[in-house]
Amino acid sequence: MASIKKRENGKWRARYRDNNGREHAKHFDRKTDAQRWLDEVAASVVTGQYVDPNAGRMTFRAYAEQWREAQVHRPSSQAHVEMMLRRHAYPTLGDRPLSAILPSEVQAWVKRLCVGGADRKPLAPSTVGVVHSIVSSVFKAAVRDRRIPANPCEGTRLPKRERTRVVPITTDQVEALTAAMPDELRALVTFAAGTGVRGGELRGLTSDRVHFLKREVTIDRQLVGVDGATPVWGPPKTEASYRTVPLPNVVLEALQDHLAAHDAGPDGLLFTLGGLPISRQAFGHQWRTPARAAGIPVGQGLHALRHYYASLLIRHGESVKTVQARLGHASAAETLDTYSHLWPDSDDRTRDAVDAVLGASSTLEVVR
């Protein structure tokens, strides 16, 4: 039900009731403007795009927390999303009503994240992209819930990410790292360098996943956890991460020597610290000093050994699909995006291929 009535002050009052019986009203200087507003409301109801003006009064923080609790995330992902919202989104957007946040304000917020301020350092472009993606997901959910008509994050201009080329560490650095690690973690370094498995996959590796006779290891889970909590088993990163990786002799020998000196830990874990499962944080403490001594960037963590393994496969002529399968990448494009610069240059083969066909009839003298 809708109506337009002229008030004593000369204003035109347009009003309607929604499906819940709630009344909504707005005042205009002209009757035509009041009618246009009612027509727009009627059209949105017919097309299924109607949004209750009161639904967007919920604050971004309140809705984001409600959204966050409903997500099916791993414990580590839950902690990451909570931290990103709390540190980077709530200080600016948290107490604002959902419907009051404009695209221009989202753009200004992104700019502040990029340049920093007196109380905070600027964020890396990749981090800004992650935070914006999380906030955009919250607004997308609010649109689906009919709390707001549109996502104010759409169209935001984000800082350009500068892709840095992977520079693999050397064999000398791997050997120096192995020698500097605590005794119970030396075989872990050799295993990572010889298989390229991810940190969580390696820390969650149990003896029943290693097949000594077949010389292979099955990767079908990983150890995950958050700060201050006991790590738990979870699924691998992606569907492509379920895989079987061949074990070179050097890895098998290191593992056999390791098991002779250190029994498999609880639940058959191959690698432990003091007999306990290794959390990511605990391993980080053990990694930093040996990594610095070996000249390895500390921030790379076990990924430095994953890159080393990939570089070995590429150097010895393995195809893109093989490297993708060994690393558990979701697609060959991901493998090429990361390691394409490590494959040998094919310029000479290109010249030889053309010369082999066209060169026979060519009279061009090539100056050497």
C-alpha positions in Angstrom: 0.0 0.0 0.0 1.4 3.4 -1.0 0.2 7.0 -0.9 1.2 10.6 -1.4 -0.2 13.4 0.8 0.6 17.1 0.9 1.6 18.4 4.4 0.7 21.7 6.0 4.3 22.9 5.4 3.9 22.4 1.6 6.0 19.2 1.5 4.8 16.1 -0.2 4.9 13.0 2.0 5.2 9.7 0.2 4.8 6.5 2.2 4.4 2.7 1.7 4.3 -0.5 3.8 6.7 -3.3 3.1 5.8 -7.0 3.2 6.4 -7.1 6.9 3.9 -4.3 7.5 6.5 -1.8 8.3 5.8 1.8 7.2 8.5 3.8 5.3 8.0 7.5 4.5 10.0 10.3 2.8 9.3 14.0 2.2 9.8 15.9 -1.1 9.4 19.4 -2.4 7.5 18.2 -5.5 4.8 15.7 -6.0 6.5 14.3 -9.1 9.6 13.5 -7.1 7.5 11.7 -4.4 5.8 9.7 -7.1 9.1 8.8 -8.8 10.4 7.5 -5.5 7.3 5.3 -5.0 7.6 4.0 -8.6 11.3 3.1 -8.0 10.3 1.2 -4.8 7.5 -0.6 -6.6 9.9 -1.6 -9.5 12.4 -3.0 -7.0 9.7 -5.1 -5.4 8.6 -6.5 -8.7 12.1 -7.3 -9.8 13.1 -8.8 -6.5 15.7 -6.2 -5.7 13.9 -4.4 -2.9 16.0 -3.7 0.2 14.5 -2.6 3.4 16.1 0.8 4.2 16.4 -0.2 7.9 18.2 -3.4 7.1 21.5 -1.6 6.4 21.6 0.1 9.8 23.6 -2.9 11.2 27.2 -1.9 11.7 29.9 -3.4 9.5 31.6 -5.0 12.5 28.5 -6.7 13.8 27.6 -8.1 10.4 31.2 -9.1 9.6 31.4 -11.0 12.9 28.1 -12.8 12.1 29.4 -13.6 8.6 32.8 -14.8 10.0 31.2 -17.2 12.4 29.2 -18.8 9.6 32.1 -19.5 7.3 33.5 -23.0 6.9 37.2 -22.2 7.3 40.1 -24.1 8.7 41.3 -23.0 12.1 44.3 -21.2 10.6 42.1 -19.4 8.0 39.6 -18.4 10.7 42.4 -16.8 12.7 43.8 -15.1 9.7 40.4 -13.6 8.6 39.7 -12.4 12.2 43.1 -10.8 12.4 42.8 -9.0 9.1 39.4 -7.6 9.9 40.4 -6.5 13.4 43.6 -4.9 12.5 42.9 -3.3 9.1 39.1 -3.0 8.6 37.3 -2.4 11.9 39.3 0.7 12.9 37.9 2.6 9.8 34.7 0.7 8.8 33.7 -1.2 11.9 31.3 1.2 13.5 29.7 2.5 10.3 26.3 1.2 9.2 26.5 -1.1 6.2 24.3 1.1 4.1 26.3 4.3 4.9 29.6 3.0 3.5 30.2 4.4 0.0 32.5 3.2 -2.8 34.5 6.5 -2.5 35.1 5.7 1.2 36.3 2.2 0.5 38.7 3.7 -2.0 39.9 6.2 0.5 40.3 3.4 3.1 42.4 1.3 0.6 44.6 4.4 0.0 45.3 4.8 3.7 46.3 1.1 4.0 48.8 1.7 1.1 50.4 4.8 2.5 50.2 4.1 6.2 50.2 6.8 8.8 51.7 8.0 12.1 50.3 5.0 13.9 50.8 2.3 11.3 53.1 1.1 8.6 51.9 0.9 5.0 50.8 -2.5 3.9 52.3 -4.5 1.0 50.1 -4.5 -2.1 49.4 -8.2 -1.8 48.2 -7.7 1.8 46.0 -4.8 0.8 44.5 -7.1 -1.8 43.8 -9.8 0.7 42.1 -7.4 3.2 40.0 -5.8 0.5 38.9 -9.3 -0.7 37.8 -10.3 2.8 35.8 -7.0 3.2 34.3 -7.4 -0.2 33.1 -10.9 0.7 31.4 -9.5 3.7 29.6 -6.9 1.6 28.6 -9.5 -1.0 27.0 -11.5 1.7 25.1 -8.4 2.9 23.8 -7.9 -0.7 22.6 -11.5 -0.8 20.9 -11.0 2.6 19.2 -7.9 1.2 20.7 -5.6 3.7 22.3 -3.3 1.1 21.5 -2.9 -2.6 25.1 -3.1 -3.9 28.7 -4.0 -2.9 30.7 -0.7 -2.3 33.9 -2.6 -2.9 33.1 -3.2 -6.6 35.3 -1.0 -8.8 37.9 -0.3 -6.2 41.3 0.4 -7.7 43.9 -1.7 -5.8 47.7 -1.2 -5.8 49.5 -3.1 -8.4 51.3 -6.1 -7.1 54.9 -6.3 -8.2 55.7 -10.0 -9.0 59.2 -10.9 -7.8 61.1 -13.7 -9.5 61.9 -16.7 -7.4 65.6 -17.0 -6.9 66.3 -20.6 -5.7 68.9 -21.2 -3.0 72.0 -23.2 -3.8 73.0 -26.7 -2.8 75.8 -25.2 -0.6 73.1 -23.3 1.2 70.9 -26.4 1.7 73.9 -28.2 3.1 74.8 -25.3 5.4 71.3 -25.1 6.6 71.1 -28.9 7.3 74.3 -28.7 9.4 73.1 -25.7 11.4 69.7 -27.2 12.3 69.1 -29.1 15.5 69.8 -32.8 15.1 66.1 -33.9 15.2 65.3 -31.5 12.3 68.1 -32.2 9.9 66.3 -35.0 8.1 63.3 -32.7 7.8 65.4 -30.2 5.8 66.7 -33.0 3.5 63.2 -34.3 3.1 61.9 -30.9 2.1 64.7 -30.2 -0.3 64.3 -33.6 -1.9 60.5 -33.7 -2.3 59.2 -30.1 -2.3 56.4 -30.8 0.1 54.7 -27.8 1.9 55.5 -27.0 5.5 52.2 -28.3 6.9 52.4 -31.4 4.8 55.9 -32.1 6.1 55.1 -31.4 9.7 52.0 -33.7 9.5 53.9 -36.6 7.8 53.4 -40.0 9.6 55.3 -43.2 9.1 52.4 -45.0 7.4 52.5 -42.4 4.6 56.1 -43.3 3.7 56.5 -46.4 1.5 60.2 -47.4 1.6 59.9 -50.3 -0.9 58.1 -48.3 -3.5 60.3 -45.3 -2.7 57.4 -42.8 -2.5 55.4 -40.8 0.0 51.6 -40.2 0.0 50.5 -36.6 0.7 46.8 -36.6 1.8 46.7 -34.3 4.8 48.7 -31.7 6.7 49.2 -30.4 10.2 47.4 -27.1 10.8 47.0 -24.9 13.8 46.9 -21.3 15.1 49.0 -19.4 17.6 48.9 -21.0 21.1 46.9 -24.0 20.0 47.9 -27.7 19.5 48.2 -28.4 15.7 45.6 -30.7 14.2 45.3 -32.6 11.0 43.5 -31.0 8.2 43.1 -31.6 4.4 45.8 -30.5 2.0 45.7 -27.0 0.5 43.8 -27.9 -2.7 42.4 -31.0 -4.5 45.6 -31.1 -6.6 47.6 -31.3 -3.4 46.6 -34.9 -2.9 49.5 -36.7 -4.6 52.3 -39.2 -4.5 55.8 -38.0 -4.6 58.8 -40.2 -5.4 61.6 -40.4 -2.8 65.2 -40.1 -3.9 67.8 -42.3 -2.2 69.3 -39.4 -0.4 66.0 -38.7 1.3 65.4 -42.3 2.2 68.8 -42.6 3.7 68.4 -39.4 5.7 65.0 -40.6 6.9 66.3 -44.1 7.9 69.1 -42.5 9.9 66.6 -40.1 11.5 64.2 -42.9 12.6 67.1 -45.0 14.0 67.9 -42.1 16.3 64.4 -40.7 16.9 61.3 -42.8 17.2 58.2 -41.8 15.4 56.3 -39.4 17.6 52.7 -39.4 18.7 50.4 -40.8 16.0 53.5 -41.9 14.2 54.7 -38.4 13.3 58.1 -38.5 11.7 59.3 -35.1 12.8 58.7 -33.7 16.2 60.2 -31.2 18.6 60.9 -32.7 22.0 58.5 -35.5 21.1 55.6 -33.1 20.4 53.9 -32.1 17.1 55.7 -29.1 15.5 53.6 -26.0 15.2 54.4 -23.5 12.5 55.4 -21.0 15.1 57.7 -23.4 16.9 59.4 -24.4 13.7 59.9 -20.7 12.9 61.9 -20.2 16.1 64.1 -23.2 15.1 64.5 -22.0 11.5 65.6 -18.4 11.9 69.2 -18.7 13.2 70.3 -21.6 10.9 68.7 -19.8 7.9 70.6 -16.6 8.6 73.8 -18.6 9.0 73.2 -20.2 5.6 72.3 -16.9 3.9 68.7 -17.8 3.3 65.9 -15.2 3.5 64.3 -15.9 6.8 60.8 -14.9 5.6 60.7 -17.7 3.0 60.7 -20.5 5.5 60.4 -24.0 4.1 59.2 -22.5 0.9 62.9 -21.8 0.1 63.4 -25.6 0.0 60.3 -26.0 -2.1 61.7 -23.6 -4.7 65.0 -25.4 -4.6 63.3 -28.7 -5.4 61.4 -27.2 -8.3 64.6 -25.7 -9.7 66.3 -29.1 -9.6 63.4 -30.7 -11.6 63.5 -27.9 -14.1 67.3 -28.0 -14.5 67.1 -31.7 -15.3 64.5 -31.3 -18.0 61.2 -32.2 -16.3 58.1 -30.9 -18.0 55.7 -28.2 -16.6 53.0 -30.9 -16.0 55.5 -33.0 -14.0 56.6 -30.1 -11.9 53.0 -29.2 -11.3 52.1 -32.7 -10.2 55.1 -33.0 -7.8 54.4 -29.7 -6.2 50.7 -30.2 -6.0 49.8 -26.9 -7.8 46.2 -26.5 -8.8 47.1 -25.7 -12.5 50.1 -25.6 -14.9 49.5 -21.8 -15.1 50.4 -21.5 -11.4 53.6 -23.4 -12.0 54.5 -21.3 -15.0 53.6 -18.0 -13.2 56.1 -19.0 -10.4 58.9 -20.8 -12.3 58.7 -20.0 -16.0 61.9 -17.9 -15.9 63.9 -21.0 -14.7 63.2 -23.1 -17.8 66.0 -23.0 -20.4 65.8 -20.4 -23.1 64.7 -22.0 -26.4 66.0 -19.2 -28.7 68.6 -21.4 -30.3 66.2 -24.3 -30.9 63.8 -21.9 -32.6 66.5 -20.6 -35.0 67.6 -24.2 -35.8 64.0 -25.3 -36.5 63.4 -22.5 -39.0 66.9 -22.9 -40.6 66.3 -26.6 -41.0 63.3 -25.9 -43.3 64.0 -22.6 -44.9 67.7 -22.5 -44.7 68.3 -25.1 -47.4 67.0 -22.8 -50.1 68.4 -19.6 -48.6 71.4 -17.9 -50.1 71.8 -15.5 -47.2 75.3 -15.5 -45.9 75.3 -15.5 -42.2 78.1 -13.4 -40.6 79.6 -15.3 -37.7 
